[in-house]
């Protein structure tokens, strides 16, 4: 038996993947009969709006390692792949594309836009699927799901109906985060805090001084609010009317006392703009005050602004201040006011709070069972500190605005304005929807799933919501473990971004070094929850390791005169048994970084450097090195599936199994 002198991943990998697909073993129904106990991972649905990035490569590697390991351990392993329409995320990507082409979504009918984005995602879906295959993912393509598949939509709708029946969704005219660029409302999670330095204006408001960074919202301010315990203003009584001169002429202000006012901030007196500020909105709700819109949804001033109507904020602000100065209403201007503002997490536009009629989901009743389940340990987090983070968020949860004013998504049934659901409303139902809840055999077999593996940044957006939805709909948690991986960084430890130009394309790396080498580089040293710098030198190191495996196998398979057994053999096999057990323990406890490193060191420094050398000296028998080789290949398989399969196929053994994939983990 002779292997070619060099291992060529480029030539081999696609053929091996094809062999796996033909074996049918990605589908748990086709596994040999020893595979009984179900094991299931639902793949986080990849956004169908671009290509596979380094983060995806990590997801595919870790989840594939888990699946292949469990399969070898005799589990009926299902890894169910999927893609996400990713609502706002995808529409943002597509709008950027339109912008580049000099087009705008606002000049298209919703139907035209939907059709174009649909075609765009169809193309991406095919790309992504082939890229996932490149990573060696042993997921069951016959069960793949898309979040816009009709059965998924049906599940989403019936959940919505159930929420309605239980009084958990309601339509409310409440204050929401509005992105004037993207023309949609956003949840709190879809906004970012941005520290800015702005001017801070102290304005004369009758007998008071009010301070504001946003004079353009002040046109409609007819309520002046102070803390009921503030002695400085004790002469003013609740409901008292005060006539005063304001930006566009005389107005009558009403005194309101409310404990939300911070006595130490500014002068301790403020006027309120309930339409454009969440705190002011709450005050207005408590005192049943009028709410007036000052800025429209495009970010322009409305007729209430008088001569400034129709202007954008940036243009209007200095002009308004100029007018206030002429009227002697500006007391002073602080030039260096540092404050935190909310911006759209996609375009960094300043969020303009607006009152809008929307669908909201009451979250407190959903959070309670989730909190209980997490505390009880029905869902466990790896690393464990995520438990505290999840509980903190769930304990402080607010109602969730579900409506988005974008076309790309699942339409909200019966919504007159044509709104779609926040994409996380459907992906939050992913584990049971993807398994064909409620009636399918898969749902009965594989739910609750075993592990949800995803990025730590999705703990609120996605993981917590899946737990809440799962418990609400099925009465069970959707998964027993949550494994949180960290970010993949560039070689200098910096976050990859297009603008920095340091984005690493994982497909370039598999092309250059082979997928197995990339997978090893992604997993060794990568403890859960921490970020991982990806260095080409590290990948090169594992390419060398692949060559080492190849050369050792080649040497062993080329031995014509096979040495007799020696007295050392038993001890060596025993030692291997110990290593294999130890690695299995790591695997069972999500320490893949450690498992991978152990087999790497064993194979290179013990097996190649010592045992094979001792064989050459006549101190080890052939059967022993052959057995250690084949068992090592099995332990290596979850990490380096291609080369191990390739060598397995050349082994002169009676292959009852068609693939190393279904060989048993060595004991
Ligand atoms: Zn935006």
XYZ file of C-alpha atoms and ligand atoms in Angstrom:
668
model
C 0.000 0.000 0.000
C 1.543 3.294 -0.970
C 0.313 6.800 -0.351
C 1.469 9.648 -2.588
C 4.479 11.413 -1.112
C 2.594 14.580 -0.274
C -0.803 15.386 1.132
C -2.663 17.789 -1.105
C -5.757 19.138 0.641
C -6.860 21.099 -2.409
C -7.151 17.960 -4.460
C -8.651 15.864 -1.710
C -11.171 17.866 0.275
C -14.017 18.181 -2.208
C -13.782 14.474 -3.031
C -13.906 13.575 0.636
C -16.913 15.803 1.226
C -18.661 14.117 -1.655
C -17.870 10.712 -0.177
C -19.447 11.804 3.097
C -22.548 13.066 1.372
C -22.872 9.819 -0.530
C -22.453 7.815 2.661
C -25.682 9.389 3.914
C -24.330 9.570 7.473
C -24.972 13.292 7.881
C -28.581 12.214 8.181
C -29.078 10.559 11.581
C -31.743 8.257 10.140
C -29.049 6.535 8.069
C -26.615 5.899 10.902
C -25.813 2.301 11.882
C -28.025 0.765 14.518
C -25.605 1.321 17.398
C -26.417 5.051 17.114
C -29.435 5.295 19.355
C -29.476 8.156 21.799
C -30.346 11.423 20.030
C -27.952 14.345 19.997
C -28.887 17.573 18.286
C -27.400 20.933 17.469
C -29.405 23.445 15.501
C -27.001 25.567 13.479
C -27.450 29.283 14.131
C -29.057 30.298 10.855
C -26.429 32.118 8.819
C -27.512 35.484 7.461
C -28.264 35.058 3.790
C -26.764 38.427 2.926
C -23.081 37.879 2.296
C -20.244 35.439 2.455
C -18.867 33.246 5.179
C -16.562 35.228 7.469
C -14.015 34.106 10.030
C -16.670 34.053 12.770
C -18.787 31.628 10.736
C -15.725 29.454 10.140
C -15.344 29.194 13.908
C -19.029 28.294 14.356
C -18.794 25.600 11.705
C -15.602 24.208 13.233
C -16.813 24.009 16.817
C -20.245 22.631 15.964
C -18.773 20.116 13.568
C -16.305 18.961 16.227
C -19.177 18.426 18.662
C -21.295 16.599 16.102
C -18.540 14.336 14.800
C -17.452 13.464 18.322
C -20.972 12.548 19.410
C -21.529 10.563 16.235
C -18.410 8.513 16.960
C -19.590 8.072 20.529
C -22.634 6.289 19.123
C -25.185 9.061 19.292
C -27.877 9.541 16.695
C -26.375 12.905 15.860
C -28.261 15.605 14.007
C -26.758 18.939 13.089
C -29.474 20.863 11.348
C -28.293 23.627 8.999
C -30.211 26.776 8.275
C -30.210 30.227 6.837
C -31.800 33.389 8.108
C -33.540 36.047 6.014
C -32.174 38.369 8.746
C -34.758 41.135 8.169
C -33.258 44.518 8.913
C -29.667 43.225 8.671
C -30.211 42.062 5.105
C -32.240 45.078 4.091
C -29.415 47.315 5.313
C -26.898 45.361 3.224
C -29.184 45.604 0.218
C -29.842 49.313 0.697
C -26.079 49.905 0.679
C -25.907 48.054 -2.607
C -28.739 50.207 -3.974
C -26.965 53.346 -2.786
C -23.803 52.328 -4.652
C -25.895 51.913 -7.781
C -27.395 55.362 -7.256
C -30.804 53.901 -6.405
C -33.016 54.180 -3.342
C -35.506 51.896 -1.702
C -37.851 54.863 -1.310
C -38.217 55.040 -5.087
C -39.330 51.400 -5.350
C -42.615 49.718 -4.561
C -42.465 47.353 -1.597
C -43.103 44.462 -3.977
C -40.199 45.416 -6.242
C -37.863 45.784 -3.305
C -38.972 42.471 -1.779
C -38.445 40.644 -5.061
C -34.943 42.070 -5.494
C -33.891 41.209 -1.956
C -35.399 37.759 -2.357
C -33.296 37.088 -5.470
C -30.247 38.496 -3.702
C -30.665 36.097 -0.768
C -31.273 33.153 -3.101
C -27.872 33.746 -4.713
C -26.263 34.146 -1.303
C -27.878 31.008 0.029
C -26.187 28.911 -2.626
C -22.822 30.599 -1.986
C -23.010 30.152 1.738
C -24.008 26.527 1.435
C -20.952 25.729 -0.640
C -18.751 27.654 1.799
C -20.170 25.772 4.775
C -19.329 22.551 2.944
C -15.773 23.792 2.405
C -15.397 23.977 6.176
C -16.191 20.277 6.358
C -19.518 20.706 8.145
C -21.205 17.341 8.643
C -24.708 18.803 8.868
C -27.773 17.124 7.422
C -28.554 19.053 4.245
C -31.734 17.056 3.696
C -33.185 18.907 6.697
C -31.948 22.417 5.895
C -34.283 25.265 6.775
C -34.748 28.884 5.850
C -36.533 31.302 8.155
C -38.889 32.188 5.299
C -39.933 28.573 4.654
C -43.695 28.320 4.816
C -43.730 25.943 7.780
C -41.462 28.286 9.745
C -43.749 31.223 8.918
C -46.763 29.145 9.990
C -45.116 28.474 13.347
C -44.275 32.155 13.764
C -47.887 33.083 13.018
C -49.399 30.566 15.374
C -47.099 31.784 18.153
C -48.228 35.343 17.448
C -51.865 34.219 17.660
C -51.174 32.426 20.918
C -49.523 35.554 22.331
C -52.598 37.536 21.282
C -54.958 35.069 22.903
C -52.945 35.165 26.108
C -52.967 38.951 26.070
C -49.212 39.164 25.684
C -49.084 41.146 22.452
C -50.771 44.481 22.193
C -50.867 47.407 19.834
C -49.706 50.517 21.571
C -48.924 54.125 20.760
C -45.661 54.264 22.596
C -42.307 55.871 22.230
C -39.903 53.875 20.073
C -36.379 54.272 18.686
C -36.608 55.661 15.174
C -33.772 55.614 12.654
C -34.423 58.543 10.279
C -32.092 57.054 7.662
C -33.484 53.555 7.652
C -37.047 54.716 8.286
C -37.884 52.045 10.783
C -38.317 51.569 14.482
C -35.652 49.604 16.310
C -35.530 47.711 19.581
C -33.184 48.914 22.328
C -30.780 46.145 21.344
C -30.543 47.611 17.850
C -29.192 50.904 19.111
C -25.724 51.743 20.396
C -24.529 54.321 22.869
C -22.239 56.937 21.442
C -20.355 59.461 23.566
C -20.401 62.907 22.043
C -19.331 66.419 22.875
C -22.009 68.939 22.064
C -23.006 72.429 23.054
C -25.272 72.710 26.053
C -27.654 75.659 26.074
C -29.017 77.413 29.144
C -32.251 79.109 28.113
C -34.540 81.538 29.904
C -37.952 80.023 30.236
C -40.026 82.620 32.082
C -38.706 82.810 35.640
C -36.686 79.586 35.137
C -33.509 78.586 33.440
C -33.721 75.334 31.510
C -30.747 73.532 30.044
C -30.791 71.464 26.871
C -28.574 70.009 24.187
C -31.511 69.902 21.781
C -33.113 73.336 21.461
C -34.894 72.218 18.277
C -37.237 69.991 20.265
C -38.335 72.828 22.527
C -40.984 74.472 20.357
C -43.867 72.606 21.860
C -42.616 72.698 25.439
C -45.482 73.947 27.540
C -44.834 71.940 30.700
C -42.145 72.940 33.150
C -41.209 70.139 35.517
C -39.396 70.112 38.874
C -38.892 67.692 41.726
C -41.657 67.983 44.372
C -38.999 68.187 47.112
C -36.864 70.865 45.456
C -36.977 73.776 47.953
C -35.663 76.245 45.367
C -38.981 76.009 43.572
C -41.374 75.444 46.473
C -43.268 78.645 45.638
C -44.479 77.059 42.377
C -47.489 74.818 42.757
C -48.481 71.827 40.638
C -50.759 72.971 37.805
C -49.825 76.631 38.160
C -49.930 78.556 34.870
C -47.129 80.899 33.886
C -47.201 83.185 30.847
C -43.839 83.596 29.200
C -42.103 84.600 25.996
C -40.728 81.643 23.996
C -39.035 80.953 20.660
C -41.973 81.767 18.431
C -43.916 84.107 20.718
C -45.826 84.077 23.992
C -46.996 80.793 25.505
C -48.606 79.608 28.741
C -46.564 77.011 30.653
C -47.966 74.661 33.275
C -45.976 73.613 36.369
C -45.632 69.858 36.865
C -43.958 68.178 39.849
C -42.393 64.756 39.248
C -39.865 62.658 41.102
C -38.124 61.624 37.878
C -36.394 65.011 37.842
C -32.774 64.969 38.950
C -32.408 67.971 41.288
C -28.659 68.056 40.741
C -28.788 68.083 36.947
C -28.599 71.549 35.376
C -30.905 73.879 37.271
C -33.210 71.116 38.469
C -35.967 72.418 36.207
C -36.764 71.129 32.780
C -39.357 71.418 30.111
C -40.499 68.214 28.487
C -40.875 66.905 24.963
C -42.928 63.738 25.409
C -42.990 62.868 21.702
C -39.225 62.742 21.402
C -37.862 61.602 24.733
C -38.601 58.392 26.637
C -38.245 59.965 30.111
C -40.475 62.877 29.124
C -42.934 60.415 27.639
C -43.191 58.610 30.981
C -43.736 61.906 32.834
C -46.447 62.857 30.341
C -48.114 59.470 30.811
C -48.118 59.855 34.601
C -49.661 63.323 34.497
C -51.850 62.760 31.465
C -50.234 65.569 29.458
C -50.513 66.450 25.766
C -47.896 65.024 23.444
C -47.017 66.848 20.281
C -44.781 65.756 17.433
C -42.095 68.338 16.619
C -39.884 66.384 14.201
C -41.273 64.236 11.422
C -40.128 60.712 10.540
C -37.649 62.066 7.979
C -35.999 64.196 10.656
C -37.482 67.531 9.564
C -39.190 70.111 11.758
C -42.984 70.220 11.567
C -45.180 73.354 11.258
C -45.155 73.752 15.043
C -41.596 75.081 14.505
C -43.021 78.096 12.624
C -40.413 79.681 10.367
C -38.095 76.664 10.907
C -40.599 74.129 9.606
C -39.226 71.800 6.950
C -35.616 72.199 8.057
C -33.368 69.323 9.082
C -32.086 69.483 12.657
C -28.455 70.216 11.825
C -29.498 73.177 9.721
C -32.150 74.468 12.124
C -30.249 74.311 15.411
C -27.854 77.294 14.939
C -30.669 79.371 13.453
C -32.933 78.655 16.410
C -30.165 79.625 18.829
C -29.577 82.824 16.849
C -33.241 83.725 17.200
C -33.246 82.890 20.910
C -30.167 85.094 21.332
C -31.831 87.990 19.541
C -34.765 87.630 21.914
C -32.378 87.603 24.878
C -33.415 84.105 25.880
C -29.944 82.490 25.879
C -28.267 82.741 29.252
C -25.068 80.872 28.452
C -23.677 78.142 26.257
C -21.451 75.380 27.573
C -19.240 74.397 24.633
C -17.988 71.084 25.982
C -20.966 69.112 27.081
C -20.143 65.409 27.071
C -23.121 63.124 26.906
C -24.181 59.748 25.614
C -26.609 59.571 22.723
C -28.308 56.607 21.100
C -27.434 55.827 17.507
C -28.611 53.235 14.991
C -26.326 50.191 15.321
C -26.050 49.934 11.555
C -25.724 53.493 10.250
C -24.781 55.497 13.376
C -27.601 57.970 12.663
C -28.832 59.710 15.765
C -31.892 57.840 16.976
C -34.929 60.097 17.045
C -37.428 58.796 19.576
C -40.927 58.997 18.112
C -44.355 57.972 19.211
C -45.693 55.369 16.856
C -48.406 52.776 16.919
C -46.718 49.383 17.008
C -47.070 45.828 18.126
C -45.443 45.173 21.466
C -44.776 41.937 23.293
C -45.029 41.863 27.072
C -41.778 40.296 28.173
C -42.037 40.048 31.955
C -44.444 37.062 31.916
C -42.133 35.333 29.405
C -38.972 36.136 31.342
C -40.154 34.650 34.632
C -40.137 30.978 33.548
C -36.807 31.568 31.743
C -35.246 32.947 34.917
C -36.489 29.932 36.840
C -35.173 27.457 34.262
C -31.745 29.083 34.167
C -31.517 29.211 37.952
C -32.507 25.562 38.136
C -29.788 24.646 35.657
C -32.108 23.431 32.901
C -29.981 25.601 30.636
C -26.286 25.785 31.445
C -23.879 28.355 30.084
C -20.317 27.758 28.901
C -18.519 29.836 30.102
C -20.599 30.060 33.224
C -20.452 33.834 33.755
C -23.014 34.219 30.963
C -25.597 32.901 33.390
C -25.343 36.067 35.444
C -25.426 38.270 32.348
C -28.560 36.544 31.038
C -30.324 36.694 34.395
C -29.560 40.378 34.838
C -31.079 41.188 31.464
C -34.111 38.987 32.003
C -34.743 40.541 35.406
C -34.782 44.019 33.885
C -36.592 43.220 30.681
C -38.904 45.731 28.981
C -41.694 45.202 26.480
C -40.376 44.419 23.020
C -41.495 46.468 19.994
C -42.049 43.856 17.297
C -42.951 46.002 14.278
C -40.403 47.021 11.692
C -41.184 49.394 8.849
C -39.224 47.373 6.319
C -40.431 45.022 3.596
C -37.829 42.302 4.085
C -39.252 40.026 6.686
C -42.307 38.111 7.740
C -45.372 40.362 7.373
C -47.285 40.924 10.599
C -50.691 39.387 9.988
C -53.497 41.924 9.800
C -51.136 44.884 10.047
C -52.574 47.758 7.986
C -49.293 49.593 7.624
C -47.574 46.577 6.059
C -45.038 46.202 8.855
C -42.892 43.113 9.270
C -41.723 41.325 12.404
C -38.397 42.098 14.025
C -36.260 39.307 12.571
C -35.414 38.061 16.066
C -39.079 37.281 16.573
C -38.729 34.460 14.044
C -35.156 33.429 14.830
C -36.123 33.370 18.506
C -38.341 30.415 17.603
C -35.653 28.702 15.563
C -34.953 25.525 17.587
C -38.504 24.206 17.577
C -39.542 25.789 14.271
C -36.550 24.217 12.494
C -37.463 20.812 13.948
C -41.020 20.998 12.616
C -42.887 21.815 15.837
C -45.355 20.613 17.004
C -46.159 17.384 15.213
C -43.021 16.138 13.478
C -41.051 13.071 14.480
C -37.888 15.178 14.580
C -39.383 17.505 17.146
C -40.334 14.547 19.309
C -36.917 12.930 18.902
C -34.531 15.859 19.124
C -36.234 18.523 21.241
C -34.969 19.883 23.597
C -31.749 20.054 21.622
C -28.410 19.534 23.327
C -26.239 22.531 22.595
C -26.748 26.013 21.222
C -23.375 27.251 20.083
C -23.164 30.931 19.214
C -21.385 34.228 19.769
C -21.506 35.898 23.172
C -22.854 39.063 21.552
C -26.152 37.264 20.884
C -26.944 36.501 24.516
C -29.846 38.994 24.609
C -30.823 39.337 20.949
C -31.198 35.662 20.471
C -30.265 33.191 23.206
C -32.461 34.633 25.956
C -35.384 35.039 23.580
C -35.075 31.430 22.382
C -35.240 30.269 25.994
C -38.348 32.384 26.654
C -40.112 31.347 23.436
C -39.175 27.700 23.851
C -40.607 27.549 27.343
C -43.719 29.465 26.328
C -44.553 27.330 23.318
C -43.276 23.872 24.177
C -43.031 24.004 27.956
C -39.391 22.974 27.666
C -36.101 24.797 27.319
C -34.892 24.718 23.692
C -31.371 23.502 24.560
C -29.525 22.141 27.566
C -26.241 23.956 27.032
C -25.304 27.296 25.577
C -21.707 27.430 24.358
C -20.523 30.979 23.723
C -17.507 31.472 21.507
C -15.536 34.699 21.399
C -14.640 36.871 18.438
C -12.096 35.892 15.820
C -9.601 38.760 15.635
C -6.854 39.540 13.147
C -3.262 38.461 13.868
C -2.631 41.661 15.867
C -5.638 41.012 18.053
C -7.780 43.679 16.403
C -11.416 43.329 15.544
C -11.835 42.655 11.839
C -13.704 45.298 9.901
C -14.082 46.241 6.288
C -13.073 49.829 7.003
C -9.802 48.724 8.632
C -9.157 46.422 5.703
C -8.090 43.587 8.000
C -10.880 41.152 7.201
C -9.603 37.608 6.789
C -11.559 35.470 4.352
C -11.603 31.910 5.712
C -11.974 30.477 2.221
C -8.637 31.985 1.196
C -7.063 30.228 4.154
C -8.566 26.821 3.398
C -7.367 27.245 -0.172
C -3.847 28.064 0.972
C -3.360 25.727 3.926
C -6.203 23.223 3.827
C -9.379 23.223 5.881
C -8.026 20.895 8.560
C -5.172 23.305 9.316
C -7.584 26.235 9.598
C -9.889 24.258 11.876
C -7.030 23.356 14.194
C -5.873 26.993 14.290
C -9.410 28.080 15.168
C -9.801 25.648 18.009
C -6.430 25.168 19.731
C -5.996 27.800 22.414
C -9.546 29.015 21.938
C -11.240 28.878 25.319
C -14.982 29.558 25.245
C -16.025 33.170 25.544
C -12.605 34.656 24.828
C -11.461 36.251 21.608
C -8.950 34.571 19.366
C -6.325 36.236 17.177
C -5.989 34.333 13.914
C -2.435 34.272 12.661
C -1.344 32.716 9.381
C 1.743 31.326 11.092
C -0.458 29.346 13.422
C -2.365 27.884 10.469
C 0.931 27.126 8.736
C 1.962 25.223 11.861
C -1.083 22.987 11.565
C -0.523 22.491 7.869
C 2.851 21.107 8.899
C 1.042 18.915 11.382
C -1.188 17.580 8.601
C 1.964 16.709 6.681
C 3.363 15.024 9.763
C 0.222 12.864 10.029
C 0.519 12.064 6.367
C 4.179 11.092 6.540
C 3.740 8.941 9.629
C 0.799 7.128 8.022
C 2.732 6.707 4.823
C 5.710 5.269 6.668
C 3.535 2.785 8.522
C 1.534 1.714 5.468
C 4.738 1.202 3.477
C 6.321 -1.283 5.896
C 6.757 -4.498 4.025
C 8.448 -6.490 6.696
C 6.201 -6.084 9.681
C 7.971 -6.340 12.996
C 6.927 -8.900 15.581
C 5.214 -7.826 18.752
C 7.473 -6.630 21.569
C 7.124 -6.474 25.311
C 6.633 -2.700 25.088
C 3.499 -2.842 22.925
C 0.959 -3.433 25.638
C 2.226 -0.549 27.710
C 2.065 1.807 24.727
C -1.492 0.786 23.947
C -2.451 1.271 27.565
C -0.907 4.715 27.483
C -2.920 5.580 24.424
C -6.074 4.384 26.104
C -5.381 6.781 28.961
C -4.824 9.706 26.580
C -7.971 8.902 24.626
C -10.038 8.778 27.813
C -8.589 12.033 28.999
C -9.399 13.694 25.671
C -12.967 12.340 25.780
C -13.343 13.948 29.184
C -12.274 17.275 27.699
C -14.715 16.821 24.836
C -17.589 16.046 27.194
C -16.840 19.233 29.086
C -16.560 21.552 26.087
C -12.764 21.861 26.408
C -12.123 21.367 22.702
C -9.114 23.695 22.841
C -7.459 21.342 25.289
C -8.533 18.112 23.569
C -7.124 19.294 20.235
C -3.857 20.308 21.790
C -3.455 16.999 23.614
C -3.890 14.832 20.541
C -1.612 17.167 18.582
C 1.145 16.811 21.151
C 0.644 13.123 21.569
C 0.730 12.402 17.866
C 3.714 14.570 17.090
C 5.906 14.260 20.151
C 5.073 10.830 21.472
C 3.888 8.838 18.493
C 6.075 10.259 15.732
C 9.137 11.314 17.737
C 9.355 8.327 20.087
C 7.168 5.350 19.226
C 7.886 5.300 15.489
C 11.592 5.887 16.169
C 11.559 2.991 18.648
C 9.829 0.859 16.017
C 12.701 1.586 13.665
C 15.063 0.390 16.385
C 13.064 -2.811 16.768
C 11.674 -1.953 20.171
C 8.005 -1.764 19.146
C 5.931 -4.179 17.104
C 4.081 -3.360 13.895
C 0.605 -4.202 15.128
C 1.049 -1.760 17.970
C 2.033 1.212 15.790
C -0.710 0.337 13.340
C -3.294 0.240 16.087
C -2.095 3.492 17.618
C -2.177 5.123 14.189
C -5.746 4.089 13.444
C -6.945 5.059 16.890
C -5.154 8.398 16.693
C -6.850 9.071 13.376
C -10.198 8.530 15.069
C -9.375 10.919 17.906
C -8.104 13.438 15.365
C -11.119 13.043 13.131
C -13.502 15.589 14.733
C -10.782 18.240 14.445
C -9.187 17.305 11.124
C -11.907 15.415 9.296
C -10.520 15.524 5.748
C -7.028 14.116 6.144
C -8.147 11.501 8.658
C -10.866 10.273 6.315
C -8.501 10.287 3.385
C -5.988 8.095 5.213
C -8.736 5.906 6.663
C -9.881 5.137 3.143
C -6.381 3.796 2.341
C -6.056 1.618 5.435
C -5.648 -2.111 4.696
C -8.379 -3.090 7.113
C -11.727 -4.740 6.744
C -13.816 -1.580 6.622
C -17.194 -2.497 7.924
C -17.911 1.207 8.000
C -17.886 3.270 4.861
C -16.404 6.216 6.680
C -14.260 7.017 9.696
C -17.174 9.287 10.657
C -19.088 6.342 12.098
C -16.152 4.462 13.578
C -16.316 4.266 17.342
C -14.311 6.639 19.506
C -11.324 4.542 20.674
C -11.560 3.171 24.167
Zn -30.047 53.369 10.649
